[in-house]
PDB file of C-alpha atoms in Angstrom:
ATOM      1  CA  UNK A   1       3.520   0.901 -12.690  1.00  0.00           C
ATOM      2  CA  UNK A   2       6.527   2.126 -14.636  1.00  0.00           C
ATOM      3  CA  UNK A   3       9.013   0.414 -12.310  1.00  0.00           C
ATOM      4  CA  UNK A   4       7.167  -2.904 -12.397  1.00  0.00           C
ATOM      5  CA  UNK A   5       6.048  -2.971 -16.032  1.00  0.00           C
ATOM      6  CA  UNK A   6       6.643  -0.065 -18.423  1.00  0.00           C
ATOM      7  CA  UNK A   7       6.087   3.661 -18.946  1.00  0.00           C
ATOM      8  CA  UNK A   8       2.657   3.176 -20.555  1.00  0.00           C
ATOM      9  CA  UNK A   9       1.337   1.243 -17.543  1.00  0.00           C
ATOM     10  CA  UNK A  10       2.844   3.900 -15.251  1.00  0.00           C
ATOM     11  CA  UNK A  11       0.991   6.635 -17.138  1.00  0.00           C
ATOM     12  CA  UNK A  12      -2.301   4.721 -17.011  1.00  0.00           C
ATOM     13  CA  UNK A  13      -1.940   4.189 -13.260  1.00  0.00           C
ATOM     14  CA  UNK A  14      -1.094   7.875 -12.740  1.00  0.00           C
ATOM     15  CA  UNK A  15      -4.197   8.949 -14.676  1.00  0.00           C
ATOM     16  CA  UNK A  16      -6.444   6.530 -12.784  1.00  0.00           C
ATOM     17  CA  UNK A  17      -5.134   7.707  -9.418  1.00  0.00           C
ATOM     18  CA  UNK A  18      -5.408  11.379 -10.369  1.00  0.00           C
ATOM     19  CA  UNK A  19      -9.121  11.069 -11.239  1.00  0.00           C
ATOM     20  CA  UNK A  20     -10.071   8.620  -8.468  1.00  0.00           C
ATOM     21  CA  UNK A  21     -12.852  10.012  -6.287  1.00  0.00           C
ATOM     22  CA  UNK A  22     -11.408   8.692  -3.038  1.00  0.00           C
ATOM     23  CA  UNK A  23      -7.992  10.264  -3.592  1.00  0.00           C
ATOM     24  CA  UNK A  24      -9.516  13.569  -4.654  1.00  0.00           C
ATOM     25  CA  UNK A  25     -11.765  13.588  -1.592  1.00  0.00           C
ATOM     26  CA  UNK A  26      -9.045  12.793   0.928  1.00  0.00           C
ATOM     27  CA  UNK A  27      -6.538  15.153  -0.689  1.00  0.00           C
ATOM     28  CA  UNK A  28      -8.860  17.999   0.304  1.00  0.00           C
ATOM     29  CA  UNK A  29      -8.829  17.132   4.000  1.00  0.00           C
ATOM     30  CA  UNK A  30      -6.353  18.542   6.466  1.00  0.00           C
ATOM     31  CA  UNK A  31      -5.527  15.024   7.628  1.00  0.00           C
ATOM     32  CA  UNK A  32      -2.500  12.811   6.994  1.00  0.00           C
ATOM     33  CA  UNK A  33      -4.258  10.453   4.538  1.00  0.00           C
ATOM     34  CA  UNK A  34      -2.670  11.944   1.441  1.00  0.00           C
ATOM     35  CA  UNK A  35       0.766  11.625   3.051  1.00  0.00           C
ATOM     36  CA  UNK A  36      -0.013   8.012   3.951  1.00  0.00           C
ATOM     37  CA  UNK A  37      -0.792   7.410   0.275  1.00  0.00           C
ATOM     38  CA  UNK A  38       2.349   9.260  -0.848  1.00  0.00           C
ATOM     39  CA  UNK A  39       4.726   7.406   1.444  1.00  0.00           C
ATOM     40  CA  UNK A  40       2.953   4.071   0.841  1.00  0.00           C
ATOM     41  CA  UNK A  41       3.481   4.558  -2.881  1.00  0.00           C
ATOM     42  CA  UNK A  42       7.111   5.570  -2.389  1.00  0.00           C
ATOM     43  CA  UNK A  43       7.804   2.677  -0.009  1.00  0.00           C
ATOM     44  CA  UNK A  44       6.361   0.215  -2.541  1.00  0.00           C
ATOM     45  CA  UNK A  45       8.389   1.893  -5.275  1.00  0.00           C
ATOM     46  CA  UNK A  46      11.613   1.454  -3.313  1.00  0.00           C
ATOM     47  CA  UNK A  47      10.564  -2.057  -2.277  1.00  0.00           C
ATOM     48  CA  UNK A  48      10.282  -3.003  -5.956  1.00  0.00           C
ATOM     49  CA  UNK A  49      13.632  -1.372  -6.675  1.00  0.00           C
ATOM     50  CA  UNK A  50      15.185  -3.191  -3.699  1.00  0.00           C
ATOM     51  CA  UNK A  51      13.815  -6.540  -4.878  1.00  0.00           C
ATOM     52  CA  UNK A  52      15.080  -5.926  -8.416  1.00  0.00           C
ATOM     53  CA  UNK A  53      18.499  -4.626  -7.309  1.00  0.00           C
ATOM     54  CA  UNK A  54      19.086  -5.531  -3.634  1.00  0.00           C
ATOM     55  CA  UNK A  55      21.647  -2.844  -2.804  1.00  0.00           C
ATOM     56  CA  UNK A  56      22.112  -1.232   0.580  1.00  0.00           C
ATOM     57  CA  UNK A  57      21.019   2.111  -0.943  1.00  0.00           C
ATOM     58  CA  UNK A  58      17.667   0.681  -2.064  1.00  0.00           C
ATOM     59  CA  UNK A  59      17.223  -1.020   1.320  1.00  0.00           C
ATOM     60  CA  UNK A  60      17.871   2.285   3.126  1.00  0.00           C
ATOM     61  CA  UNK A  61      15.491   4.192   0.846  1.00  0.00           C
ATOM     62  CA  UNK A  62      12.787   1.603   1.437  1.00  0.00           C
ATOM     63  CA  UNK A  63      13.380   1.829   5.186  1.00  0.00           C
ATOM     64  CA  UNK A  64      13.131   5.634   5.163  1.00  0.00           C
ATOM     65  CA  UNK A  65       9.905   5.654   3.127  1.00  0.00           C
ATOM     66  CA  UNK A  66       8.380   2.878   5.246  1.00  0.00           C
ATOM     67  CA  UNK A  67       9.317   4.794   8.406  1.00  0.00           C
ATOM     68  CA  UNK A  68       7.688   7.953   7.075  1.00  0.00           C
ATOM     69  CA  UNK A  69       4.640   5.918   6.055  1.00  0.00           C
ATOM     70  CA  UNK A  70       4.005   4.512   9.536  1.00  0.00           C
ATOM     71  CA  UNK A  71       4.579   7.948  11.047  1.00  0.00           C
ATOM     72  CA  UNK A  72       1.864   9.481   8.856  1.00  0.00           C
ATOM     73  CA  UNK A  73      -0.892   7.106   9.931  1.00  0.00           C
ATOM     74  CA  UNK A  74      -1.005   3.912  11.934  1.00  0.00           C
ATOM     75  CA  UNK A  75      -2.785   2.128   9.066  1.00  0.00           C
ATOM     76  CA  UNK A  76       0.665   2.153   7.490  1.00  0.00           C
ATOM     77  CA  UNK A  77       1.446  -0.869   9.686  1.00  0.00           C
ATOM     78  CA  UNK A  78      -0.920  -2.982   7.557  1.00  0.00           C
ATOM     79  CA  UNK A  79       0.940  -1.904   4.435  1.00  0.00           C
ATOM     80  CA  UNK A  80       4.282  -2.538   6.131  1.00  0.00           C
ATOM     81  CA  UNK A  81       3.144  -6.047   7.116  1.00  0.00           C
ATOM     82  CA  UNK A  82       2.231  -6.733   3.473  1.00  0.00           C
ATOM     83  CA  UNK A  83       5.633  -5.455   2.363  1.00  0.00           C
ATOM     84  CA  UNK A  84       7.441  -7.738   4.775  1.00  0.00           C
ATOM     85  CA  UNK A  85       5.372 -10.692   3.526  1.00  0.00           C
ATOM     86  CA  UNK A  86       6.567  -9.797   0.011  1.00  0.00           C
ATOM     87  CA  UNK A  87      10.160  -9.518   1.270  1.00  0.00           C
ATOM     88  CA  UNK A  88       9.838 -12.928   2.946  1.00  0.00           C
ATOM     89  CA  UNK A  89       8.716 -14.476  -0.320  1.00  0.00           C
ATOM     90  CA  UNK A  90      11.651 -12.972  -2.207  1.00  0.00           C
ATOM     91  CA  UNK A  91      14.005 -14.055   0.576  1.00  0.00           C
ATOM     92  CA  UNK A  92      12.912 -17.628  -0.070  1.00  0.00           C
ATOM     93  CA  UNK A  93      13.405 -17.196  -3.832  1.00  0.00           C
ATOM     94  CA  UNK A  94      16.782 -15.422  -3.750  1.00  0.00           C
ATOM     95  CA  UNK A  95      20.113 -17.156  -4.175  1.00  0.00           C
ATOM     96  CA  UNK A  96      22.178 -14.881  -1.919  1.00  0.00           C
ATOM     97  CA  UNK A  97      20.050 -15.282   1.205  1.00  0.00           C
ATOM     98  CA  UNK A  98      22.580 -13.895   3.699  1.00  0.00           C
ATOM     99  CA  UNK A  99      23.121 -10.580   1.879  1.00  0.00           C
ATOM    100  CA  UNK A 100      19.399 -10.154   1.156  1.00  0.00           C
ATOM    101  CA  UNK A 101      18.543 -10.875   4.799  1.00  0.00           C
ATOM    102  CA  UNK A 102      21.143  -8.457   6.204  1.00  0.00           C
ATOM    103  CA  UNK A 103      20.026  -5.659   3.885  1.00  0.00           C
ATOM    104  CA  UNK A 104      16.381  -6.333   4.687  1.00  0.00           C
ATOM    105  CA  UNK A 105      17.183  -6.104   8.400  1.00  0.00           C
ATOM    106  CA  UNK A 106      18.931  -2.761   7.744  1.00  0.00           C
ATOM    107  CA  UNK A 107      15.736  -1.547   6.068  1.00  0.00           C
ATOM    108  CA  UNK A 108      13.670  -2.720   9.054  1.00  0.00           C
ATOM    109  CA  UNK A 109      16.012  -1.083  11.574  1.00  0.00           C
ATOM    110  CA  UNK A 110      15.794   2.249   9.721  1.00  0.00           C
ATOM    111  CA  UNK A 111      11.999   1.950   9.740  1.00  0.00           C
ATOM    112  CA  UNK A 112      11.950   1.255  13.481  1.00  0.00           C
ATOM    113  CA  UNK A 113      14.371   4.094  14.249  1.00  0.00           C
ATOM    114  CA  UNK A 114      12.150   6.530  12.387  1.00  0.00           C
ATOM    115  CA  UNK A 115       9.111   5.257  14.307  1.00  0.00           C
ATOM    116  CA  UNK A 116      10.614   5.681  17.800  1.00  0.00           C
ATOM    117  CA  UNK A 117       9.471   9.331  18.161  1.00  0.00           C
ATOM    118  CA  UNK A 118       5.849   8.256  17.483  1.00  0.00           C
ATOM    119  CA  UNK A 119       5.898   5.262  19.826  1.00  0.00           C
ATOM    120  CA  UNK A 120       4.509   7.243  22.775  1.00  0.00           C
ATOM    121  CA  UNK A 121       1.567   8.449  20.665  1.00  0.00           C
ATOM    122  CA  UNK A 122       0.943   4.931  19.355  1.00  0.00           C
ATOM    123  CA  UNK A 123       0.766   3.552  22.898  1.00  0.00           C
ATOM    124  CA  UNK A 124      -1.573   6.352  23.998  1.00  0.00           C
ATOM    125  CA  UNK A 125      -3.907   5.786  21.042  1.00  0.00           C
ATOM    126  CA  UNK A 126      -3.973   2.028  21.620  1.00  0.00           C
ATOM    127  CA  UNK A 127      -5.276   2.630  25.159  1.00  0.00           C
ATOM    128  CA  UNK A 128      -8.380   4.542  23.971  1.00  0.00           C
ATOM    129  CA  UNK A 129     -11.508   2.594  24.891  1.00  0.00           C
ATOM    130  CA  UNK A 130     -14.219   4.695  23.184  1.00  0.00           C
ATOM    131  CA  UNK A 131     -14.001   6.367  19.829  1.00  0.00           C
ATOM    132  CA  UNK A 132     -16.265   8.544  17.671  1.00  0.00           C
ATOM    133  CA  UNK A 133     -16.177   6.064  14.773  1.00  0.00           C
ATOM    134  CA  UNK A 134     -18.721   3.256  15.198  1.00  0.00           C
ATOM    135  CA  UNK A 135     -17.614  -0.361  15.174  1.00  0.00           C
ATOM    136  CA  UNK A 136     -17.471  -1.880  11.672  1.00  0.00           C
ATOM    137  CA  UNK A 137     -20.466  -3.815  10.409  1.00  0.00           C
ATOM    138  CA  UNK A 138     -20.618  -6.819   8.092  1.00  0.00           C
ATOM    139  CA  UNK A 139     -21.056  -4.642   4.991  1.00  0.00           C
ATOM    140  CA  UNK A 140     -17.979  -2.484   5.654  1.00  0.00           C
ATOM    141  CA  UNK A 141     -16.075  -3.801   2.633  1.00  0.00           C
ATOM    142  CA  UNK A 142     -18.928  -3.414   0.161  1.00  0.00           C
ATOM    143  CA  UNK A 143     -19.624   0.104   1.446  1.00  0.00           C
ATOM    144  CA  UNK A 144     -15.944   1.014   1.167  1.00  0.00           C
ATOM    145  CA  UNK A 145     -15.800  -0.417  -2.363  1.00  0.00           C
ATOM    146  CA  UNK A 146     -18.792   1.740  -3.338  1.00  0.00           C
ATOM    147  CA  UNK A 147     -17.244   4.789  -1.672  1.00  0.00           C
ATOM    148  CA  UNK A 148     -13.926   4.170  -3.448  1.00  0.00           C
ATOM    149  CA  UNK A 149     -15.705   4.525  -6.792  1.00  0.00           C
ATOM    150  CA  UNK A 150     -17.630   7.655  -5.783  1.00  0.00           C
ATOM    151  CA  UNK A 151     -20.932   5.914  -4.921  1.00  0.00           C
ATOM    152  CA  UNK A 152     -21.697   5.905  -8.653  1.00  0.00           C
ATOM    153  CA  UNK A 153     -23.872   2.959  -9.640  1.00  0.00           C
ATOM    154  CA  UNK A 154     -22.743   3.301 -13.263  1.00  0.00           C
ATOM    155  CA  UNK A 155     -19.036   3.178 -12.398  1.00  0.00           C
ATOM    156  CA  UNK A 156     -19.609   0.360  -9.916  1.00  0.00           C
ATOM    157  CA  UNK A 157     -21.479  -1.660 -12.571  1.00  0.00           C
ATOM    158  CA  UNK A 158     -18.737  -1.048 -15.143  1.00  0.00           C
ATOM    159  CA  UNK A 159     -15.999  -2.061 -12.700  1.00  0.00           C
ATOM    160  CA  UNK A 160     -17.933  -5.197 -11.704  1.00  0.00           C
ATOM    161  CA  UNK A 161     -18.354  -6.183 -15.370  1.00  0.00           C
ATOM    162  CA  UNK A 162     -14.639  -5.587 -16.026  1.00  0.00           C
ATOM    163  CA  UNK A 163     -13.685  -7.736 -13.030  1.00  0.00           C
ATOM    164  CA  UNK A 164     -15.971 -10.540 -14.207  1.00  0.00           C
ATOM    165  CA  UNK A 165     -14.504 -10.371 -17.744  1.00  0.00           C
ATOM    166  CA  UNK A 166     -11.005 -10.373 -16.273  1.00  0.00           C
ATOM    167  CA  UNK A 167     -11.636 -13.554 -14.309  1.00  0.00           C
ATOM    168  CA  UNK A 168     -13.329 -15.199 -17.304  1.00  0.00           C
ATOM    169  CA  UNK A 169     -10.331 -14.357 -19.475  1.00  0.00           C
ATOM    170  CA  UNK A 170      -7.968 -15.600 -16.771  1.00  0.00           C
ATOM    171  CA  UNK A 171      -9.886 -18.879 -16.585  1.00  0.00           C
ATOM    172  CA  UNK A 172      -9.797 -19.194 -20.379  1.00  0.00           C
ATOM    173  CA  UNK A 173      -6.007 -18.692 -20.396  1.00  0.00           C
ATOM    174  CA  UNK A 174      -5.557 -21.316 -17.649  1.00  0.00           C
ATOM    175  CA  UNK A 175      -7.545 -23.855 -19.697  1.00  0.00           C
ATOM    176  CA  UNK A 176      -5.491 -23.234 -22.822  1.00  0.00           C
TER     177      UNK A 176
END
C-alpha cells in the first residue's frame, strides 16, 4: 500500500492483514501458506517497483520473489499469471518497449531457474488422480468469502454494505 499510494494506506493495509482471520488461522499451520502469502506480497511489491522504475535490479528482485513464491505453493502460478498480465499491460503502455521486454524476460528467466528444482515434484503432483479434498461445488466462492471474514455474519454484513456503498459512490462519480 505504501509503495502504490502512501504511508497511511500502507499502515491501514498492514493493520487489516494483521487482524484478518484467514491470515491468523493459516499462520498457525505448519504448512507453506504463510510463505506463499509472504512471497506473493514481496513479488507484488517488487513488481510495482519494477513498473515504476524498470531497472535490471528491480527485475531481478521480482524474479527472485516470484521464484520463491511458486516454490512455496503451486497456487503461486495463478498469482504469477496475474503478474505477467499486469506486465503485459505495462509493456503496451511503455515507451521503451525493447528495454522493458528484455528486463521482463530476465525476471521470467530468474523465476524459471528458481523453479527447476521443484519441477519434478510439480510433475508428480499433477499426475495424482485422487485427492483427499473433495471437488469444488458451485458455492465454493461464497463459502471462501465467508471463511475469509471468519464466518462472522456481522462482519460479512458490514463488508457487503461497504461494497455496495463503494459501487454506489463509484457510479455517482462516473455520472458527475
